[in-house]
Coordinates of C-alpha atoms and ligand atoms in Angstrom, one line a residue:
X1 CA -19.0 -12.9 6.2
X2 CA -17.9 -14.4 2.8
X3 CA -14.5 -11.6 2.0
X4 CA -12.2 -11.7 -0.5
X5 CA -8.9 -9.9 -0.6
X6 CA -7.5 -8.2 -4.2
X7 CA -3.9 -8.8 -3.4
X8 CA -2.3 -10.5 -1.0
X9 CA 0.8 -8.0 -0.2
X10 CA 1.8 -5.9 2.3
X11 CA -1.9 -4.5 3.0
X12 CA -3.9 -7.0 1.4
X13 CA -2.1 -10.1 3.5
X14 CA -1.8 -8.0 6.9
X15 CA -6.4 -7.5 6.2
X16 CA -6.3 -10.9 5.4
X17 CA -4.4 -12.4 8.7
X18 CA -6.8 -10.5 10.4
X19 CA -10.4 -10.6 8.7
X20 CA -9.8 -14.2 8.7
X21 CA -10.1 -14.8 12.8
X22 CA -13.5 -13.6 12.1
X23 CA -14.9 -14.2 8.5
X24 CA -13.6 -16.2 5.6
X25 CA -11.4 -14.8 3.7
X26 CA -10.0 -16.0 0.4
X27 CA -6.8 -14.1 -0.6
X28 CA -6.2 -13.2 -4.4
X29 CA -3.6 -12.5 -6.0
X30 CA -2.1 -12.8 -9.6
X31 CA 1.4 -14.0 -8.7
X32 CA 0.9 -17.9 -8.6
X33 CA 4.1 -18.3 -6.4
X34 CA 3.0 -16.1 -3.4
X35 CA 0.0 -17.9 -3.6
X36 CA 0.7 -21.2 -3.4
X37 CA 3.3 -20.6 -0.8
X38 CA 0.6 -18.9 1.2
X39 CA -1.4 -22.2 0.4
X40 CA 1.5 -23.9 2.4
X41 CA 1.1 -21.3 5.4
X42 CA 4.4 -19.8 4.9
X43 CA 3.8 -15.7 4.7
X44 CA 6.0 -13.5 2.9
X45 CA 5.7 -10.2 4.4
X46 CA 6.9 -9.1 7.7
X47 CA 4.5 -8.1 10.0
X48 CA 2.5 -11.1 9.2
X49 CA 3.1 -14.5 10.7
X50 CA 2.9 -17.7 9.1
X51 CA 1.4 -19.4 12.1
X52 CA -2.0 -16.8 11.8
X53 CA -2.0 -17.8 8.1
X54 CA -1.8 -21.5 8.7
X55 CA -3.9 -21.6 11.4
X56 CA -6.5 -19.5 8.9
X57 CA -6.1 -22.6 6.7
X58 CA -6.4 -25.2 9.2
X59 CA -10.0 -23.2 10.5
X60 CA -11.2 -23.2 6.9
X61 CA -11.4 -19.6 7.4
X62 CA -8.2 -18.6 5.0
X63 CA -7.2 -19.4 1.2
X64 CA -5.2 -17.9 -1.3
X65 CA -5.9 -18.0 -4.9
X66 CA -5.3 -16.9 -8.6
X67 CA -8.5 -17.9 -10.0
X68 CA -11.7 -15.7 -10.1
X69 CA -13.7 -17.8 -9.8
X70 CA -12.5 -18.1 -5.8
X71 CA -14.3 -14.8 -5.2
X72 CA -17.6 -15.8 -6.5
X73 CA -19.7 -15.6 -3.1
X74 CA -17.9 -12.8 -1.6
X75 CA -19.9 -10.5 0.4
X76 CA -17.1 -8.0 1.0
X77 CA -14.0 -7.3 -1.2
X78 CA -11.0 -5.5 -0.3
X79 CA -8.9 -3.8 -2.9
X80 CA -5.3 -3.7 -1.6
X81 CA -3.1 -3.5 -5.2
X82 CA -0.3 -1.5 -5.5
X83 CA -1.0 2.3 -7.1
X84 CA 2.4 3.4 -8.5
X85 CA 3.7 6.0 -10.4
X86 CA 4.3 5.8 -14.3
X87 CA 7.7 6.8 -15.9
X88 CA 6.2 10.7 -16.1
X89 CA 5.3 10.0 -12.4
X90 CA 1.6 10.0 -12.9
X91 CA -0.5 8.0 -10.8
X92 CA -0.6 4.5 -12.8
X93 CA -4.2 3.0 -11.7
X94 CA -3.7 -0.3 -14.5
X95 CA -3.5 -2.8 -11.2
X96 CA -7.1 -1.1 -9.6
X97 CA -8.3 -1.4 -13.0
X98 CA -7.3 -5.1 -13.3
X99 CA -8.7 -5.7 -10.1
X100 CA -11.5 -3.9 -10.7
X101 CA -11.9 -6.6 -14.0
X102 CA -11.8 -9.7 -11.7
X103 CA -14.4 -8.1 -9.7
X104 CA -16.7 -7.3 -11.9
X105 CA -16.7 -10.7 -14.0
X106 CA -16.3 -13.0 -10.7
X107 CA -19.0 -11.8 -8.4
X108 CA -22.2 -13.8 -8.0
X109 CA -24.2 -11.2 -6.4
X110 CA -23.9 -7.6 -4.8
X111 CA -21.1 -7.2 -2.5
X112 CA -19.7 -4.2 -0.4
X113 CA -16.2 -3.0 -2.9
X114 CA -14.3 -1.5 -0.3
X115 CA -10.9 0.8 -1.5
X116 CA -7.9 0.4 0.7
X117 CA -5.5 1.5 -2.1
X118 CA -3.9 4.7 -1.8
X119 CA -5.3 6.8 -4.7
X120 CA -6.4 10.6 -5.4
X121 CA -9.9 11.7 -4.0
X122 CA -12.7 11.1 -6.1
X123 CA -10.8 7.1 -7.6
X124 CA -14.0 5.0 -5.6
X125 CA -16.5 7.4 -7.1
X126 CA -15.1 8.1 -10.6
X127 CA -12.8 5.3 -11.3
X128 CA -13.6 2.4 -9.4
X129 CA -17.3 2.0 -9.4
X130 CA -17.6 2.7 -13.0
X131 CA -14.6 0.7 -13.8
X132 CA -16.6 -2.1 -12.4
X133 CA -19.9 -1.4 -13.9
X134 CA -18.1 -1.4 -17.2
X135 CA -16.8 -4.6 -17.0
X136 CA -19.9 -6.5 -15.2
X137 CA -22.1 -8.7 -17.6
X138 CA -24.3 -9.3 -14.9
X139 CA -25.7 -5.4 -13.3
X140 CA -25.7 -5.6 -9.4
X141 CA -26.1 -3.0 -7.1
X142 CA -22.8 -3.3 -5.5
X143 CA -22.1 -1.0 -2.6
X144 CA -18.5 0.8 -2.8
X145 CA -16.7 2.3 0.3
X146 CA -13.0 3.5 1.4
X147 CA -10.8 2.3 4.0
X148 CA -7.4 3.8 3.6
X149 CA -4.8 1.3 4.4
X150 CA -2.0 3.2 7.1
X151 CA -0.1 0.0 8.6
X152 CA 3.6 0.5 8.8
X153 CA 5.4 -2.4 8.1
X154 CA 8.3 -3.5 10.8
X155 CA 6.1 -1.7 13.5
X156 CA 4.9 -3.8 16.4
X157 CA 2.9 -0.8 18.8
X158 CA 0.4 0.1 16.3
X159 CA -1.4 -2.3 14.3
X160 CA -4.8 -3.1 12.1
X161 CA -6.5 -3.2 15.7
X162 CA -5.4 -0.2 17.7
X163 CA -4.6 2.2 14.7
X164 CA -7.4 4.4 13.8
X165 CA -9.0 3.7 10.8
X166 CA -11.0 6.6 8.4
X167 CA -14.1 5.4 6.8
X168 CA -16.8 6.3 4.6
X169 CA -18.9 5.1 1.8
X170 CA -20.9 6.6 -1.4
X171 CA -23.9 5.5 0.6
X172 CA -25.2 5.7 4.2
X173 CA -25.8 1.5 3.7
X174 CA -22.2 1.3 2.6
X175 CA -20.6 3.3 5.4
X176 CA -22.6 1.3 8.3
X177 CA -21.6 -2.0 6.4
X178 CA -18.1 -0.7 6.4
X179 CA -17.7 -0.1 10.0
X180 CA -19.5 -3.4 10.8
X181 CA -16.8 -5.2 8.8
X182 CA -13.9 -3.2 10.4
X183 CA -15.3 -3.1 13.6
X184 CA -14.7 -7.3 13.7
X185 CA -11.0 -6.4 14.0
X186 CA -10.0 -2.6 14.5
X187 CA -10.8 -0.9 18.2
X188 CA -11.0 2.3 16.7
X189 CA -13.3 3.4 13.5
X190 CA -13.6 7.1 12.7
X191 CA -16.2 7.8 10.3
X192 CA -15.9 11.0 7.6
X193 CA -18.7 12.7 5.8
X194 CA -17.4 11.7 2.5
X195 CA -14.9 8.8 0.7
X196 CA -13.0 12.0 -0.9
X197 CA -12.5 13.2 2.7
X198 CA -11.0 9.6 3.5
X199 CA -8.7 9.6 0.1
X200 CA -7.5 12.8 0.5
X201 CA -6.2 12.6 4.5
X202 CA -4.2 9.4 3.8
X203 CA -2.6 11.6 0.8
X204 CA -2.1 14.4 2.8
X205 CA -0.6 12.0 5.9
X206 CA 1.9 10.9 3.8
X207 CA 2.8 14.4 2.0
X208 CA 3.1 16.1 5.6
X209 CA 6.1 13.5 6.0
X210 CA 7.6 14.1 2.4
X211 CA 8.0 17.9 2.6
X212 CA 9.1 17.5 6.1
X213 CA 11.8 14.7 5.3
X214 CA 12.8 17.3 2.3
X215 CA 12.8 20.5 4.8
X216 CA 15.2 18.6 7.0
X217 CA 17.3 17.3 4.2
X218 CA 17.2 21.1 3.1
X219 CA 18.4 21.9 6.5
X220 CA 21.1 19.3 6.9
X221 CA 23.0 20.9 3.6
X222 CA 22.7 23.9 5.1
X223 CA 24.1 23.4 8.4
X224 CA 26.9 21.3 7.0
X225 CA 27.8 24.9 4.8
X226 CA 27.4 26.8 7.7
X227 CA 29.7 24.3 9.8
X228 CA 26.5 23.5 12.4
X229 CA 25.5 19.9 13.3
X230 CA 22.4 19.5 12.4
X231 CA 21.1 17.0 14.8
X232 CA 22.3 19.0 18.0
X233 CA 20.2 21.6 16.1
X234 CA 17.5 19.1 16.0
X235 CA 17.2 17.5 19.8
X236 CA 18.0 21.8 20.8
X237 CA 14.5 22.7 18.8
X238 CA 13.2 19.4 20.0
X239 CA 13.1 20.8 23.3
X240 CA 10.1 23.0 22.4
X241 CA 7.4 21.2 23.9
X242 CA 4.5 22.5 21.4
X243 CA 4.7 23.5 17.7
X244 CA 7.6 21.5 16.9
X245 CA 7.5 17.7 15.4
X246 CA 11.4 16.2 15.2
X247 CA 12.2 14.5 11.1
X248 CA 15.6 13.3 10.5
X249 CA 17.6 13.9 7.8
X250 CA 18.1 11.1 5.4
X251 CA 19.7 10.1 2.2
X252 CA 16.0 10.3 0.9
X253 CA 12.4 8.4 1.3
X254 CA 11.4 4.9 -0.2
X255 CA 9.2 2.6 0.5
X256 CA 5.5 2.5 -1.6
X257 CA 4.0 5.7 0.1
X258 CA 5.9 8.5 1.0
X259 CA 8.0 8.9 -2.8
X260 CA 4.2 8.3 -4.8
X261 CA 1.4 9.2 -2.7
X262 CA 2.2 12.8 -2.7
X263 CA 2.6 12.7 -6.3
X264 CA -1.2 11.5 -6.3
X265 CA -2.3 14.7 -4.6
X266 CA -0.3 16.7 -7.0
X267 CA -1.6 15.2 -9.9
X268 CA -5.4 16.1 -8.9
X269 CA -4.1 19.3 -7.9
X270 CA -3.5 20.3 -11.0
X271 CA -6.1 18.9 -12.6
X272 CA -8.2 21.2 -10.1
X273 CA -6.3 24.2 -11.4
X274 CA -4.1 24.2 -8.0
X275 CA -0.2 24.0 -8.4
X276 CA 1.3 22.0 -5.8
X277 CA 4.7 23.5 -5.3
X278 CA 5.5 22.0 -1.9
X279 CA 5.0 18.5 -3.4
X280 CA 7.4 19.4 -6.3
X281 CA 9.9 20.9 -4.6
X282 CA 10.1 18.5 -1.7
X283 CA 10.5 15.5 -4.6
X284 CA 13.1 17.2 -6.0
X285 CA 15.0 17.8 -3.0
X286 CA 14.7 14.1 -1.4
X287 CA 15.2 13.0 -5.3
X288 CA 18.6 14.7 -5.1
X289 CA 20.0 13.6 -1.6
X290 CA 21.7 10.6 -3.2
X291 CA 23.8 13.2 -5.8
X292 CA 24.4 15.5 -2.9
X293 CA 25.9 12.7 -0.5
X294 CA 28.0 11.3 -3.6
X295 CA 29.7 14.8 -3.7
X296 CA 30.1 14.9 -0.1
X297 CA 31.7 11.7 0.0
X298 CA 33.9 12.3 -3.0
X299 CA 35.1 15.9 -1.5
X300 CA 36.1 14.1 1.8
X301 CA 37.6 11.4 -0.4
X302 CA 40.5 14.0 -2.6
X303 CA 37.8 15.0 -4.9
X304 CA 37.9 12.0 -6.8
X305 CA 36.3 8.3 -6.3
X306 CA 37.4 6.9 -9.3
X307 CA 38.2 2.8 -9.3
X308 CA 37.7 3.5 -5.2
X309 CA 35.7 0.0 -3.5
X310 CA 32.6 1.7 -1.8
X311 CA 30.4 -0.4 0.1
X312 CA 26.5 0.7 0.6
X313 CA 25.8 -0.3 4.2
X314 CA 21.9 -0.9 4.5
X315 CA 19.8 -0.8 1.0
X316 CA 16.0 -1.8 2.4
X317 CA 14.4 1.6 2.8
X318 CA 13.7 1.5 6.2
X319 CA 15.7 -0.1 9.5
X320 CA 14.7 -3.5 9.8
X321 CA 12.5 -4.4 6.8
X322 CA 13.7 -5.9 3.6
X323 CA 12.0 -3.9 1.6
X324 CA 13.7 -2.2 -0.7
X325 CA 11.0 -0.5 -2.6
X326 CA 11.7 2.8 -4.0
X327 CA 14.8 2.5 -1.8
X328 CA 17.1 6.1 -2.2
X329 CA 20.3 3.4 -1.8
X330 CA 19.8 2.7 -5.5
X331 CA 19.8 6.1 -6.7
X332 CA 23.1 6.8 -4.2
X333 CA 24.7 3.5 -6.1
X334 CA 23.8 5.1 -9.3
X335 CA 25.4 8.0 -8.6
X336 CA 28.7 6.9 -6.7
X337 CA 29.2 4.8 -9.8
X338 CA 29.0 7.3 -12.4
X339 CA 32.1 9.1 -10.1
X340 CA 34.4 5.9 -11.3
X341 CA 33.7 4.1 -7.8
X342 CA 33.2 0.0 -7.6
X343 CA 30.1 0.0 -5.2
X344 CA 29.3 -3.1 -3.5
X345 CA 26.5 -3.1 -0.9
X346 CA 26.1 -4.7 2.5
X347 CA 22.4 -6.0 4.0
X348 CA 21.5 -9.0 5.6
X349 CA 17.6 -8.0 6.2
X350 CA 17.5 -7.8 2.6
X351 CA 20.0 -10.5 1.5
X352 CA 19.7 -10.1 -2.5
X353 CA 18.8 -7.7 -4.5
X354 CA 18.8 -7.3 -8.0
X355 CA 20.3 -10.7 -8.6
X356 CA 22.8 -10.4 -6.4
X357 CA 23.6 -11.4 -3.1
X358 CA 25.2 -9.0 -0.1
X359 CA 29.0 -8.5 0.5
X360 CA 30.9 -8.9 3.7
X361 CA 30.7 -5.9 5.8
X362 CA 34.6 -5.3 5.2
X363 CA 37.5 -4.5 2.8
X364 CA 35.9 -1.0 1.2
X365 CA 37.7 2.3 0.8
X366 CA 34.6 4.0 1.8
X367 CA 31.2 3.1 3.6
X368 CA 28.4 4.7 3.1
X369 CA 25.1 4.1 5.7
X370 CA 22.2 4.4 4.1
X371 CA 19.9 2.4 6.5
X372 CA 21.0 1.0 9.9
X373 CA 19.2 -2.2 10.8
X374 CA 19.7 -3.3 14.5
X375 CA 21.5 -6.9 13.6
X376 CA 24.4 -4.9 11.6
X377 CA 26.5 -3.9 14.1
X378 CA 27.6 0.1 14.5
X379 CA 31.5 -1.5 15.7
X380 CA 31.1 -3.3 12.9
X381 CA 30.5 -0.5 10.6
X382 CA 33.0 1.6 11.4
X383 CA 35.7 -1.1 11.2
X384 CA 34.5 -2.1 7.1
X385 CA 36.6 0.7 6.0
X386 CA 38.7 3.7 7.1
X387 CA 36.1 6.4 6.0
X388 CA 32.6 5.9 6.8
X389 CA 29.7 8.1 6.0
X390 CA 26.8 8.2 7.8
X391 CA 23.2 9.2 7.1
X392 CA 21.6 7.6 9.7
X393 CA 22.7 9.4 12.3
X394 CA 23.0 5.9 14.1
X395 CA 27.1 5.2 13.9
X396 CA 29.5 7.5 16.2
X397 CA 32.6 8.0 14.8
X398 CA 31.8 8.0 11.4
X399 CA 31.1 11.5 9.1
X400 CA 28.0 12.6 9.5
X401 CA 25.3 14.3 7.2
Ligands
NAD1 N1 3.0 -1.1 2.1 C1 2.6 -0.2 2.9 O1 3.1 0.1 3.9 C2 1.3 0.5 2.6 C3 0.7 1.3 3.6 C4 -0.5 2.0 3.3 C5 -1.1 1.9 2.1 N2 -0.5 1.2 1.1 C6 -1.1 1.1 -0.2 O2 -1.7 -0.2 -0.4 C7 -1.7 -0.6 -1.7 C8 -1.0 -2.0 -1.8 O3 0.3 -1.8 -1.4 P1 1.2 -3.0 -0.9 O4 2.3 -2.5 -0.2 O5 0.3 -4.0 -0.2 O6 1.7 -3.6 -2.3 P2 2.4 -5.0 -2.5 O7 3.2 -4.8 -3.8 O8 3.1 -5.5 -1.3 O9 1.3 -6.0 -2.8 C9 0.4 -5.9 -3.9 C10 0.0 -7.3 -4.3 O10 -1.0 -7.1 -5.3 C11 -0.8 -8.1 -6.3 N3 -1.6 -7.7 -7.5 C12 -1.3 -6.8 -8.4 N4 -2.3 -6.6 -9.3 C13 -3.2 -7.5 -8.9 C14 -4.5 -7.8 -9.4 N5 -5.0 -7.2 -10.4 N6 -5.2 -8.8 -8.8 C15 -4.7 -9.4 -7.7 N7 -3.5 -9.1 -7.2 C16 -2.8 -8.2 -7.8 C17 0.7 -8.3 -6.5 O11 1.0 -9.5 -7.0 C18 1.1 -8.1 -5.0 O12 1.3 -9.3 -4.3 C19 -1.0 0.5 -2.5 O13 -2.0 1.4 -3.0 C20 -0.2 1.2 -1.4 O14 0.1 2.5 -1.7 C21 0.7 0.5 1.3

């Protein structure tokens, strides 16, 4: 099959690498430099190797592009752009829209449109498809499915062919064309009776974590005020073998999912009529894990931090990615600054950020862990200053949260 890939990122590159051992695939994406270093076989996302994109291009089965016109014959199109919040932390659907533009003025014939976005229920039945028709000169009777994207980037024992992927489509044709296209590559297809069923599980997978990251992060302050560690509290209720799922405190949640999609369900929760609470409350408490750790640290510290050198240890949101999307290590920054502190910050997944590039894992007054990535040393964490906080859970020795 003839496929074309809306965005070549974290989801749309990780399809792509994979569609392409079986169809061709012709990646698209609107920033010309991942594109032509995609041309060149060299991948930019973790997870993905460069070998299964050059190899793609050397089988004729794999291209990347920024020209619409490169998705002219596709039979199937895959929608993987990013859906983020706006500043009043609404869901912002301007990149499905654009995509939705190229579709619509590109395609040469009727096609299977297949979400893998994250967005509210109801976004492939009352956004996308009309979005499209709106924009198409030429009417075709395009099919439109969802296939919510749930790869985990930095993970090696699930991937796009052993994690189980929901389905369904507005039509009975497009649901059966939508596991015949996913069958090529995933073991494991589990059909639901409708696309809003499909939208609203991957929402509700990701705001299961949220309010359970936040509960923990509510139950870390708490034992630290009621002098209990909260991890032995943890691996003790652990021991429950039913009824109980172990999170881990944290100085917050980043990444793409985990801070926005929940804001998606509350958004069309509302607009039902429904106030979700739980969502709100559990943003505000992850939200606020960087100010409460700040205080922490300055209380430990003589109840000042002013002019002290603190180094962040670990600013990618996760161990061992360099993402640093949504990261809660620029929010901790923000607030150890505005207590007088100089922060520098120390990560060699991630390398630069912002501009700038990372500082030696030595020298600080104060160290504070924010993600532990297996190449950084604990030793060597605990020798950068002589007080080091940890969040992680990951560095003995140091304070923990
Ligand atoms: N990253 C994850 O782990 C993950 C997991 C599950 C679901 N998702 C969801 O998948 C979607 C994509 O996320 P991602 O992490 O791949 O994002 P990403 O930022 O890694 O990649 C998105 C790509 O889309 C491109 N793009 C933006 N607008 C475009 C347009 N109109 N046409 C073509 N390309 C365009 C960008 O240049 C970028 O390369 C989001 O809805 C996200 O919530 C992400």
């Amino acid at each position: 099959m003839r496929v074309a890939v809306i965005g070549q990122g974290y989801v749309g590159l990780t399809i792509s690498s994979f569609a392409s051992k079986h169809h061709e695939v012709v990646g698209f994406d609107l920033n010309s430099k991942i594109v032509s270093d995609l041309n060149k076989g060299i991948s930019h996302i973790e997870g993905v190797d460069s070998k299964d994109i050059k190899d793609g291009i050397d089988a004729g089965k794999y291209k990347a592009s920024s020209d619409g016109v490169d998705i002219f014959g596709a039979e199937i199109v895959v929608i993987a752009v990013p859906t983020p919040l706006d500043v009043d932390r609404k869901p912002d659907l301007t990149f499905i829209e654009s995509a939705c533009k190229v579709i619509a003025e590109n395609l040469s014939g009727p096609a299977l449109i297949i979400n893998e976005s994250t967005s509210y229920p109801g976004t492939i039945r009352n956004f996308i498809k009309p979005t499209i028709e709106k924009y198409s000169n030429k009417k075709f009777d395009h099919q439109y499915a969802i296939s919510p994207e749930r790869v985990d980037p930095g993970r090696d024992d699930y991937n796009q062919k052993n994690t189980p992927r929901l389905y369904a489509g507005l039509t009975p044709e497009a649901t059966k064309r939508t596991r015949e296209f996913y069958s090529s590559f995933c073991d494991n297809l589990v059909e639901v009776s409708s696309p809003e069923v499909a939208e609203a599980a991957k929402l509700f997978e990701n705001t299961f974590r949220q309010v359970n990251i936040a509960l923990v992060n509510e139950l870390a302050q708490i034992s630290h005020a009621l002098g209990i560690d909260v991890r032995e509290t943890l691996d003790a209720a652990g021991t429950k073998p039913y009824g109980f799922m172990r999170f881990s405190p944290s100085a917050g949640v980043g990444g793409h999912c985990i801070p926005v999609d929940p804001s998606y369900l509350a958004d069309i929760a509302e607009k039902a009529g429904v106030q979700a609470t739980f969502i709100q409350r559990a943003n505000e408490v992850n939200l606020d894990m960087p100010k409460y750790i700040a205080s922490r640290v300055e209380k430990d510290n003589g109840g000042s931090l002013k002019d002290k050198k603190v180094l962040v240890v670990g600013v990618a949101y996760k161990p061992n990615v360099a993402d640093t999307r949504e990261t809660p290590a620029e929010l901790l920054i923000n607030a150890i600054e505005k207590l007088g502190a100089v922060v520098t910050w120390h990560d060699p997944v991630v390398g630069s950020w912002h501009g700038k590039g990372s500082s030696a894992l030595s020298g600080a007054d104060i160290a504070v862990v924010v993600t532990k990535h297996d190449v950084v040393p604990a030793d060597e964490i605990l020798k950068s200053a002589p007080y080091v906080f940890d969040t992680t859970g990951k560095v003995k020795g140091a304070v923990q949260l």
